[in-house]
Amino acid sequence: MAGERVLVVDDSAENVEFIVDYVLKPNGYSPIVARDGVEGLRKAKSERPDLILLDMNMPKLTGIGVLEALQHEGLQIPVILMTFHGSETLAVTAFRLGIKDYILKPFQVEEMLEAMEQSLTEVRLRRERDDLLARLLNANRSLERRVRELNALFSIGKSVTALLDLDKLLARLIEAAVYLTGAEEGSLLLVDEQSDELYLVAARGFEEKVTRSFRLRVEDSLAGGVVKTGEPVILNSTDAKPIKTAYLVKSLVYVPIKIKNRIIGVLGVDNRQKERLFTEHDVRLLSVLAGYAAIALENARLFGQIESERTKLATVLASIEEPVLVTTGREDRIVLANAAARRALDLGATVVEGHPLAQLLDNETLVDFVSRAPETGSARTSEIPVSGGRTAYATLTSIPGVGRAVIMQDITHLKELDQMKTEFVSTVSHDLRSPLTSIQGYAQMLGSVGPLNERQEIFIERIVRGVGQITELISDLLDIGRIEAGLDMEMVPCDIAAMAEGVTNQLKSAANGKGQELVFHDPPGKAVVLGNDLRLRQVISNLAGNAIKYTPEGGEIHLRIRLEDSTVLVSVEDNGIGIPPGDLPYIFGKFYRVESDETADIQGTGLGLAICKSVIEKHGGRIWAESVLGKGSIFYVGLPALQ
Ligand code: ADP
């Protein structure tokens, strides 16, 4: 490769001419000529040639003199010394002074070229190495810069997800924007849709006075243009430009902050003093930061929304008079307990959130009630004793994704009223019973004290029947009072099949009297429950008695016992008058009787089924009926089997 610049330092015009015309020019080198050592040294310094061809003997300054001066100056230009035979000793000195080679005059073109190429190859290699090194350093520098940028972006990205304080986060974003772009100032402006203005939410480098009042109209400002177009803006100018009245910048970048294609603000950096120009790379860096700003602002908005909903809900729950308790997880850890719940459960001011219910309460009934969650969508209810000897009616609901919620109503007052009513009824009915027994006794005795005429006999019969009815009513009322009060409820294992068979035998004559068939179906296995013998017998008897009562002459009644899973199921089926569908849900209520032509002449208190229901519920069982009007009814009783 040629093209290198070669300085020929020689006082012989002939020599110079030869080297220039026959060696350098034809081989593509650019010659520089100096006619003595002093000129040679000057040109070496000013022209910085790639190679020097140096004559040894020259006026003013010899070749050795030039070499010494070059070494002194620290100029590292390869030198080939041109000398005559006999001056080899000088060549040794010259080598010490750093020459690359020497050639003896008169020299051959080939020889000269070879020496030149050898020296230049070294130069070229060195230059290439220097070039590569410079490029490597450059690449390293820009890599380091990239790493710094990525680190800064990464740490900002982390802050976006970790920091909840929006002001702090935005301040960090601006800090990063200024740092990454090497700008003097940074600003984050948001659109105020009402006034169609941009206002400053975070800034760096701005005076505080400016910060507070900084507002730009979207309509006619540079930042507003970014909002309208959604495109970034770079402004690079050596002269300061006003971007807003009295605000001069030399260069700036604005990028839009977008949330789902909606521009909500602008992130910008600028220089007021520095001459530094912004590049597309700066735009890209700012755009990444603008993306983070968008996420942070949207997160803050959503968080604010949720927080305000939560506060609203918390306020509503706190002001509800009824105790509300929400738990979650397998251990029923408390998520929420409103003030009423704290009062009702004696929780005081202790922190209850996050603690298992069982750890905080010694109310076993409630803990147990909550632990047995109902199916999703359904609710379970129970009476729960709470503080101060009060009673609450609790409703437990499963809430998918949350846990379980218990709402309690204070029913202490209702319970007291109920108790008063029960006591009242039992006292009154008891006090009525004695005079009624006398009336009935004396009425029946009337016939034995003297002859009665036909009408008197009819009247007496009516009196006896009426008293009988009142007595039945009173005894039902007394029963229901005692059952509800839980009196005389001694529980023993009861063989339900034997019991039903006994009842069948007792009622057989009544059924036969109406020409009905009363059939008991013996179950294949044992059907034993833990219960009160007297009351369970009463239930079966009531159901079978009703079946006889509400089935016309010649009908059929079947009593069946089955064991299904862990339930003893008793069914009483008749083919009697049936129950209208509209009445069916109410027949187990106190004093409820179906009013129809068929039932008009049938006596009853309307308490029989209410007694049954009360008894069965006291046994943890269930009672229900199915019926088709005019075709018949089936009454079912399910009781937990004694395993
Ligand atoms: P009652 O003393 O009136 O029989 P119950 O509480 O035993 O009171 O029954 C309530 C009502 O349910 C009855 O009045 C009757 O209308 C209806 N009922 C009960 N059992 C039957 C049945 N087996 N068939 C038709 N209706 C019935």
CSV table of C-alpha atoms in Angstrom, one decimal, residues 310-594:
chain,number,residue,atom,x,y,z
A,310,ARG,CA,-62.3,0.5,50.5
A,311,THR,CA,-62.6,3.5,52.8
A,312,LYS,CA,-66.2,3.9,51.9
A,313,LEU,CA,-66.9,0.3,52.5
A,314,ALA,CA,-65.0,0.4,55.8
A,315,THR,CA,-67.0,3.5,56.9
A,316,VAL,CA,-70.2,1.8,56.0
A,317,LEU,CA,-69.3,-1.4,57.8
A,318,ALA,CA,-68.0,0.5,60.8
A,319,SER,CA,-71.2,2.4,61.2
A,320,ILE,CA,-73.5,-0.6,60.8
A,321,GLU,CA,-75.1,-1.4,64.1
A,322,GLU,CA,-75.0,-5.1,63.5
A,323,PRO,CA,-71.8,-7.0,64.2
A,324,VAL,CA,-70.0,-8.0,61.0
A,325,LEU,CA,-67.1,-10.4,60.9
A,326,VAL,CA,-65.2,-11.5,57.8
A,327,THR,CA,-62.7,-14.4,58.0
A,328,THR,CA,-60.5,-16.1,55.5
A,329,GLY,CA,-58.5,-19.3,55.0
A,330,ARG,CA,-58.5,-22.6,56.7
A,331,GLU,CA,-57.8,-21.1,60.1
A,332,ASP,CA,-60.5,-18.5,59.8
A,333,ARG,CA,-58.2,-15.6,60.2
A,334,ILE,CA,-60.1,-12.3,60.8
A,335,VAL,CA,-60.0,-9.9,57.8
A,336,LEU,CA,-62.5,-7.5,59.2
A,337,ALA,CA,-64.4,-7.0,62.5
A,338,ASN,CA,-66.5,-3.8,62.7
A,339,ALA,CA,-67.0,-1.9,66.0
A,340,ALA,CA,-70.3,-3.6,66.8
A,341,ALA,CA,-68.6,-7.0,66.4
A,342,ARG,CA,-65.7,-5.9,68.7
A,343,ARG,CA,-68.3,-4.9,71.3
A,344,ALA,CA,-70.4,-8.0,70.9
A,345,LEU,CA,-67.4,-10.4,71.1
A,346,ASP,CA,-65.5,-8.4,73.8
A,347,LEU,CA,-62.5,-7.8,71.5
A,348,GLY,CA,-61.7,-4.4,72.9
A,349,ALA,CA,-59.0,-2.5,71.0
A,350,THR,CA,-56.7,-5.4,70.3
A,351,VAL,CA,-55.5,-5.9,66.7
A,352,VAL,CA,-57.6,-8.8,65.5
A,353,GLU,CA,-56.9,-8.6,61.8
A,354,GLY,CA,-54.8,-11.5,60.6
A,355,HIS,CA,-55.4,-13.6,63.7
A,356,PRO,CA,-57.3,-16.9,63.8
A,357,LEU,CA,-60.8,-16.6,65.2
A,358,ALA,CA,-60.2,-19.6,67.6
A,359,GLN,CA,-57.2,-17.8,69.1
A,360,LEU,CA,-59.1,-14.6,69.9
A,361,LEU,CA,-62.5,-15.8,71.0
A,362,ASP,CA,-63.5,-18.2,73.7
A,363,ASN,CA,-66.9,-18.4,72.1
A,364,GLU,CA,-66.9,-22.0,71.0
A,365,THR,CA,-70.3,-21.8,69.5
A,366,LEU,CA,-69.3,-19.0,67.1
A,367,VAL,CA,-65.9,-20.5,66.3
A,368,ASP,CA,-67.6,-23.8,65.5
A,369,PHE,CA,-70.4,-22.2,63.5
A,370,VAL,CA,-67.9,-20.2,61.3
A,371,SER,CA,-65.7,-23.3,60.8
A,372,ARG,CA,-68.5,-25.2,59.1
A,373,ALA,CA,-68.9,-23.0,56.0
A,374,PRO,CA,-72.0,-23.4,53.9
A,375,GLU,CA,-71.9,-24.1,50.2
A,376,THR,CA,-71.1,-21.1,48.1
A,377,GLY,CA,-74.2,-19.0,47.5
A,378,SER,CA,-76.2,-20.4,50.4
A,379,ALA,CA,-76.3,-19.2,54.0
A,380,ARG,CA,-76.4,-20.9,57.3
A,381,THR,CA,-78.0,-19.4,60.5
A,382,SER,CA,-77.7,-20.1,64.1
A,383,GLU,CA,-78.3,-18.5,67.5
A,384,ILE,CA,-75.0,-17.6,69.1
A,385,PRO,CA,-74.5,-16.5,72.8
A,386,VAL,CA,-72.5,-13.2,72.9
A,387,SER,CA,-71.1,-11.0,75.6
A,388,GLY,CA,-73.3,-9.7,78.5
A,389,GLY,CA,-75.5,-12.8,78.3
A,390,ARG,CA,-77.0,-11.6,75.1
A,391,THR,CA,-78.1,-13.7,72.1
A,392,ALA,CA,-77.3,-13.0,68.5
A,393,TYR,CA,-78.9,-14.5,65.4
A,394,ALA,CA,-75.9,-15.2,63.1
A,395,THR,CA,-76.0,-15.6,59.3
A,396,LEU,CA,-72.9,-17.2,57.8
A,397,THR,CA,-72.2,-16.8,54.1
A,398,SER,CA,-69.3,-18.0,51.9
A,399,ILE,CA,-67.9,-15.3,49.7
A,400,PRO,CA,-65.9,-16.7,46.8
A,401,GLY,CA,-62.3,-15.3,46.8
A,402,VAL,CA,-62.7,-13.6,50.2
A,403,GLY,CA,-63.7,-16.1,52.8
A,404,ARG,CA,-66.7,-16.2,55.2
A,405,ALA,CA,-68.9,-13.4,56.4
A,406,VAL,CA,-70.9,-13.5,59.6
A,407,ILE,CA,-73.6,-10.9,60.2
A,408,MET,CA,-75.2,-11.0,63.6
A,409,GLN,CA,-78.5,-9.5,64.9
A,410,ASP,CA,-79.1,-9.0,68.6
A,411,ILE,CA,-82.3,-11.1,69.3
A,412,THR,CA,-82.0,-11.0,73.1
A,413,HIS,CA,-85.2,-9.0,73.4
A,414,LEU,CA,-87.1,-11.3,71.1
A,415,LYS,CA,-85.8,-14.3,73.0
A,416,GLU,CA,-87.0,-12.7,76.3
A,417,LEU,CA,-90.4,-12.0,74.7
A,418,ASP,CA,-90.6,-15.6,73.5
A,419,GLN,CA,-89.7,-16.9,76.9
A,420,MET,CA,-92.4,-14.6,78.5
A,421,LYS,CA,-94.9,-15.9,76.0
A,422,THR,CA,-94.1,-19.5,76.6
A,423,GLU,CA,-94.3,-19.0,80.4
A,424,PHE,CA,-97.6,-17.1,80.0
A,425,VAL,CA,-99.1,-19.8,77.8
A,426,SER,CA,-98.1,-22.6,80.1
A,427,THR,CA,-99.3,-20.8,83.2
A,428,VAL,CA,-102.7,-19.9,81.6
A,429,SER,CA,-103.2,-23.3,80.1
A,430,HIS,CA,-102.4,-25.0,83.4
A,431,ASP,CA,-104.8,-22.8,85.3
A,432,LEU,CA,-107.5,-23.5,82.7
A,433,ARG,CA,-107.1,-27.2,82.9
A,434,SER,CA,-108.5,-27.7,86.4
A,435,PRO,CA,-111.8,-25.9,85.9
A,436,LEU,CA,-112.3,-27.7,82.6
A,437,THR,CA,-111.8,-31.0,84.1
A,438,SER,CA,-114.5,-30.1,86.6
A,439,ILE,CA,-116.9,-29.0,83.8
A,440,GLN,CA,-116.3,-32.1,81.8
A,441,GLY,CA,-116.7,-34.4,84.9
A,442,TYR,CA,-119.9,-32.7,86.1
A,443,ALA,CA,-121.4,-32.6,82.5
A,444,GLN,CA,-120.8,-36.3,82.2
A,445,MET,CA,-122.3,-37.0,85.6
A,446,LEU,CA,-125.5,-35.1,84.9
A,447,GLY,CA,-127.2,-38.2,83.3
A,448,SER,CA,-126.5,-40.2,86.4
A,449,VAL,CA,-128.3,-37.9,88.8
A,450,GLY,CA,-131.6,-37.9,87.0
A,451,PRO,CA,-133.3,-38.7,83.7
A,452,LEU,CA,-132.5,-36.3,80.8
A,453,ASN,CA,-134.6,-35.5,77.8
A,454,GLU,CA,-133.3,-35.8,74.3
A,455,ARG,CA,-132.4,-32.2,73.9
A,456,GLN,CA,-130.6,-32.1,77.3
A,457,GLU,CA,-128.5,-35.1,76.1
A,458,ILE,CA,-127.6,-33.3,72.9
A,459,PHE,CA,-126.5,-30.2,74.8
A,460,ILE,CA,-124.5,-32.2,77.3
A,461,GLU,CA,-122.8,-34.0,74.4
A,462,ARG,CA,-121.9,-30.7,72.9
A,463,ILE,CA,-120.6,-29.4,76.2
A,464,VAL,CA,-118.4,-32.5,76.6
A,465,ARG,CA,-117.1,-32.2,73.0
A,466,GLY,CA,-116.4,-28.5,73.4
A,467,VAL,CA,-114.5,-29.1,76.6
A,468,GLY,CA,-112.7,-32.0,75.0
A,469,GLN,CA,-111.5,-29.6,72.2
A,470,ILE,CA,-110.4,-27.0,74.7
A,471,THR,CA,-108.6,-29.6,76.7
A,472,GLU,CA,-106.8,-30.9,73.5
A,473,LEU,CA,-105.8,-27.3,72.7
A,474,ILE,CA,-104.5,-26.7,76.1
A,475,SER,CA,-102.6,-29.9,76.2
A,476,ASP,CA,-101.1,-29.1,72.8
A,477,LEU,CA,-100.1,-25.6,74.0
A,478,LEU,CA,-98.6,-27.1,77.2
A,479,ASP,CA,-96.7,-29.6,75.0
A,480,ILE,CA,-95.3,-27.0,72.7
A,481,GLY,CA,-94.3,-24.8,75.6
A,482,ARG,CA,-92.4,-27.7,77.3
A,483,ILE,CA,-90.8,-28.8,74.0
A,484,GLU,CA,-89.6,-25.4,73.1
A,485,ALA,CA,-88.3,-24.8,76.6
A,486,GLY,CA,-86.4,-28.1,76.2
A,487,LEU,CA,-88.1,-29.6,79.3
A,488,ASP,CA,-88.4,-33.4,79.8
A,489,MET,CA,-86.1,-34.1,76.9
A,490,GLU,CA,-84.2,-37.1,78.2
A,491,MET,CA,-82.5,-38.7,75.2
A,492,VAL,CA,-82.2,-42.5,74.9
A,493,PRO,CA,-81.6,-44.9,72.0
A,494,CYS,CA,-85.0,-45.4,70.4
A,495,ASP,CA,-85.9,-48.2,68.0
A,496,ILE,CA,-88.0,-46.2,65.5
A,497,ALA,CA,-89.5,-49.3,63.8
A,498,ALA,CA,-90.8,-50.7,67.1
A,499,MET,CA,-92.1,-47.3,68.0
A,500,ALA,CA,-94.0,-47.0,64.6
A,501,GLU,CA,-95.4,-50.5,64.9
A,502,GLY,CA,-96.7,-49.6,68.4
A,503,VAL,CA,-98.3,-46.4,67.1
A,504,THR,CA,-99.9,-48.4,64.3
A,505,ASN,CA,-101.4,-50.9,66.7
A,506,GLN,CA,-102.8,-48.1,68.8
A,507,LEU,CA,-104.4,-46.3,65.9
A,508,LYS,CA,-105.7,-49.4,64.1
A,509,SER,CA,-109.1,-49.2,65.7
A,510,ALA,CA,-109.6,-45.6,64.7
A,511,ALA,CA,-108.6,-46.4,61.1
A,512,ASN,CA,-110.8,-49.4,61.0
A,513,GLY,CA,-113.6,-47.2,62.3
A,514,LYS,CA,-113.3,-45.3,59.1
A,515,GLY,CA,-113.0,-48.4,57.0
A,516,GLN,CA,-109.3,-47.5,56.3
A,517,GLU,CA,-106.3,-49.7,56.0
A,518,LEU,CA,-103.4,-48.7,58.2
A,519,VAL,CA,-100.3,-50.7,57.2
A,520,PHE,CA,-96.9,-50.7,58.9
A,521,HIS,CA,-94.0,-51.8,56.7
A,522,ASP,CA,-91.2,-53.5,58.7
A,523,PRO,CA,-87.8,-52.2,57.7
A,524,PRO,CA,-85.1,-54.7,56.7
A,525,GLY,CA,-82.5,-53.6,59.3
A,526,LYS,CA,-82.4,-51.7,62.6
A,527,ALA,CA,-83.4,-48.1,62.7
A,528,VAL,CA,-82.2,-46.6,66.0
A,529,VAL,CA,-81.9,-42.9,66.9
A,530,LEU,CA,-80.9,-41.0,70.0
A,531,GLY,CA,-84.1,-39.4,71.1
A,532,ASN,CA,-86.9,-38.7,73.5
A,533,ASP,CA,-89.2,-41.8,73.4
A,534,LEU,CA,-92.3,-40.0,74.4
A,535,ARG,CA,-91.9,-37.1,72.0
A,536,LEU,CA,-90.9,-39.2,69.0
A,537,ARG,CA,-93.9,-41.4,69.6
A,538,GLN,CA,-96.0,-38.3,69.7
A,539,VAL,CA,-94.7,-37.2,66.3
A,540,ILE,CA,-95.4,-40.5,64.6
A,541,SER,CA,-98.8,-40.6,66.3
A,542,ASN,CA,-99.6,-37.1,65.1
A,543,LEU,CA,-98.7,-37.8,61.5
A,544,ALA,CA,-100.5,-41.1,61.4
A,545,GLY,CA,-103.5,-39.5,63.2
A,546,ASN,CA,-103.6,-36.7,60.7
A,547,ALA,CA,-103.5,-39.2,57.8
A,548,ILE,CA,-106.5,-41.0,59.3
A,549,LYS,CA,-108.2,-37.7,59.9
A,550,TYR,CA,-107.7,-36.2,56.5
A,551,THR,CA,-108.3,-39.4,54.5
A,552,PRO,CA,-111.9,-40.2,53.7
A,553,GLU,CA,-113.5,-43.6,54.5
A,554,GLY,CA,-112.0,-46.6,52.9
A,555,GLY,CA,-108.6,-45.0,52.3
A,556,GLU,CA,-105.1,-46.4,52.8
A,557,ILE,CA,-102.3,-45.3,55.1
A,558,HIS,CA,-98.8,-46.7,54.9
A,559,LEU,CA,-96.1,-46.2,57.6
A,560,ARG,CA,-92.6,-46.9,56.3
A,561,ILE,CA,-89.1,-46.7,57.9
A,562,ARG,CA,-85.9,-46.6,55.8
A,563,LEU,CA,-82.2,-46.2,56.6
A,564,GLU,CA,-80.7,-43.8,54.1
A,565,ASP,CA,-77.0,-43.1,54.5
A,566,SER,CA,-76.9,-42.1,58.1
A,567,THR,CA,-80.5,-40.9,58.3
A,568,VAL,CA,-83.5,-42.8,59.6
A,569,LEU,CA,-86.3,-41.8,57.3
A,570,VAL,CA,-90.0,-42.2,58.5
A,571,SER,CA,-92.7,-41.7,55.9
A,572,VAL,CA,-96.5,-41.6,56.4
A,573,GLU,CA,-98.4,-41.8,53.2
A,574,ASP,CA,-102.1,-41.5,52.7
A,575,ASN,CA,-104.5,-41.2,49.7
A,576,GLY,CA,-106.6,-38.6,51.4
A,577,ILE,CA,-107.7,-35.1,50.5
A,578,GLY,CA,-104.2,-33.7,50.0
A,579,ILE,CA,-103.0,-30.2,50.7
A,580,PRO,CA,-103.3,-27.2,48.3
A,581,PRO,CA,-99.8,-26.1,47.1
A,582,GLY,CA,-100.3,-22.6,48.5
A,583,ASP,CA,-100.9,-24.0,52.0
A,584,LEU,CA,-98.1,-26.5,52.0
A,585,PRO,CA,-95.3,-24.2,53.1
A,586,TYR,CA,-97.3,-23.0,56.2
A,587,ILE,CA,-98.7,-26.2,57.6
A,588,PHE,CA,-95.9,-26.6,60.1
A,589,GLY,CA,-96.6,-23.2,61.6
A,590,LYS,CA,-98.5,-22.7,64.9
A,591,PHE,CA,-102.3,-22.7,64.5
A,592,TYR,CA,-102.2,-23.0,60.8
A,593,ARG,CA,-105.1,-25.0,59.3
A,594,VAL,CA,-106.1,-25.4,55.7
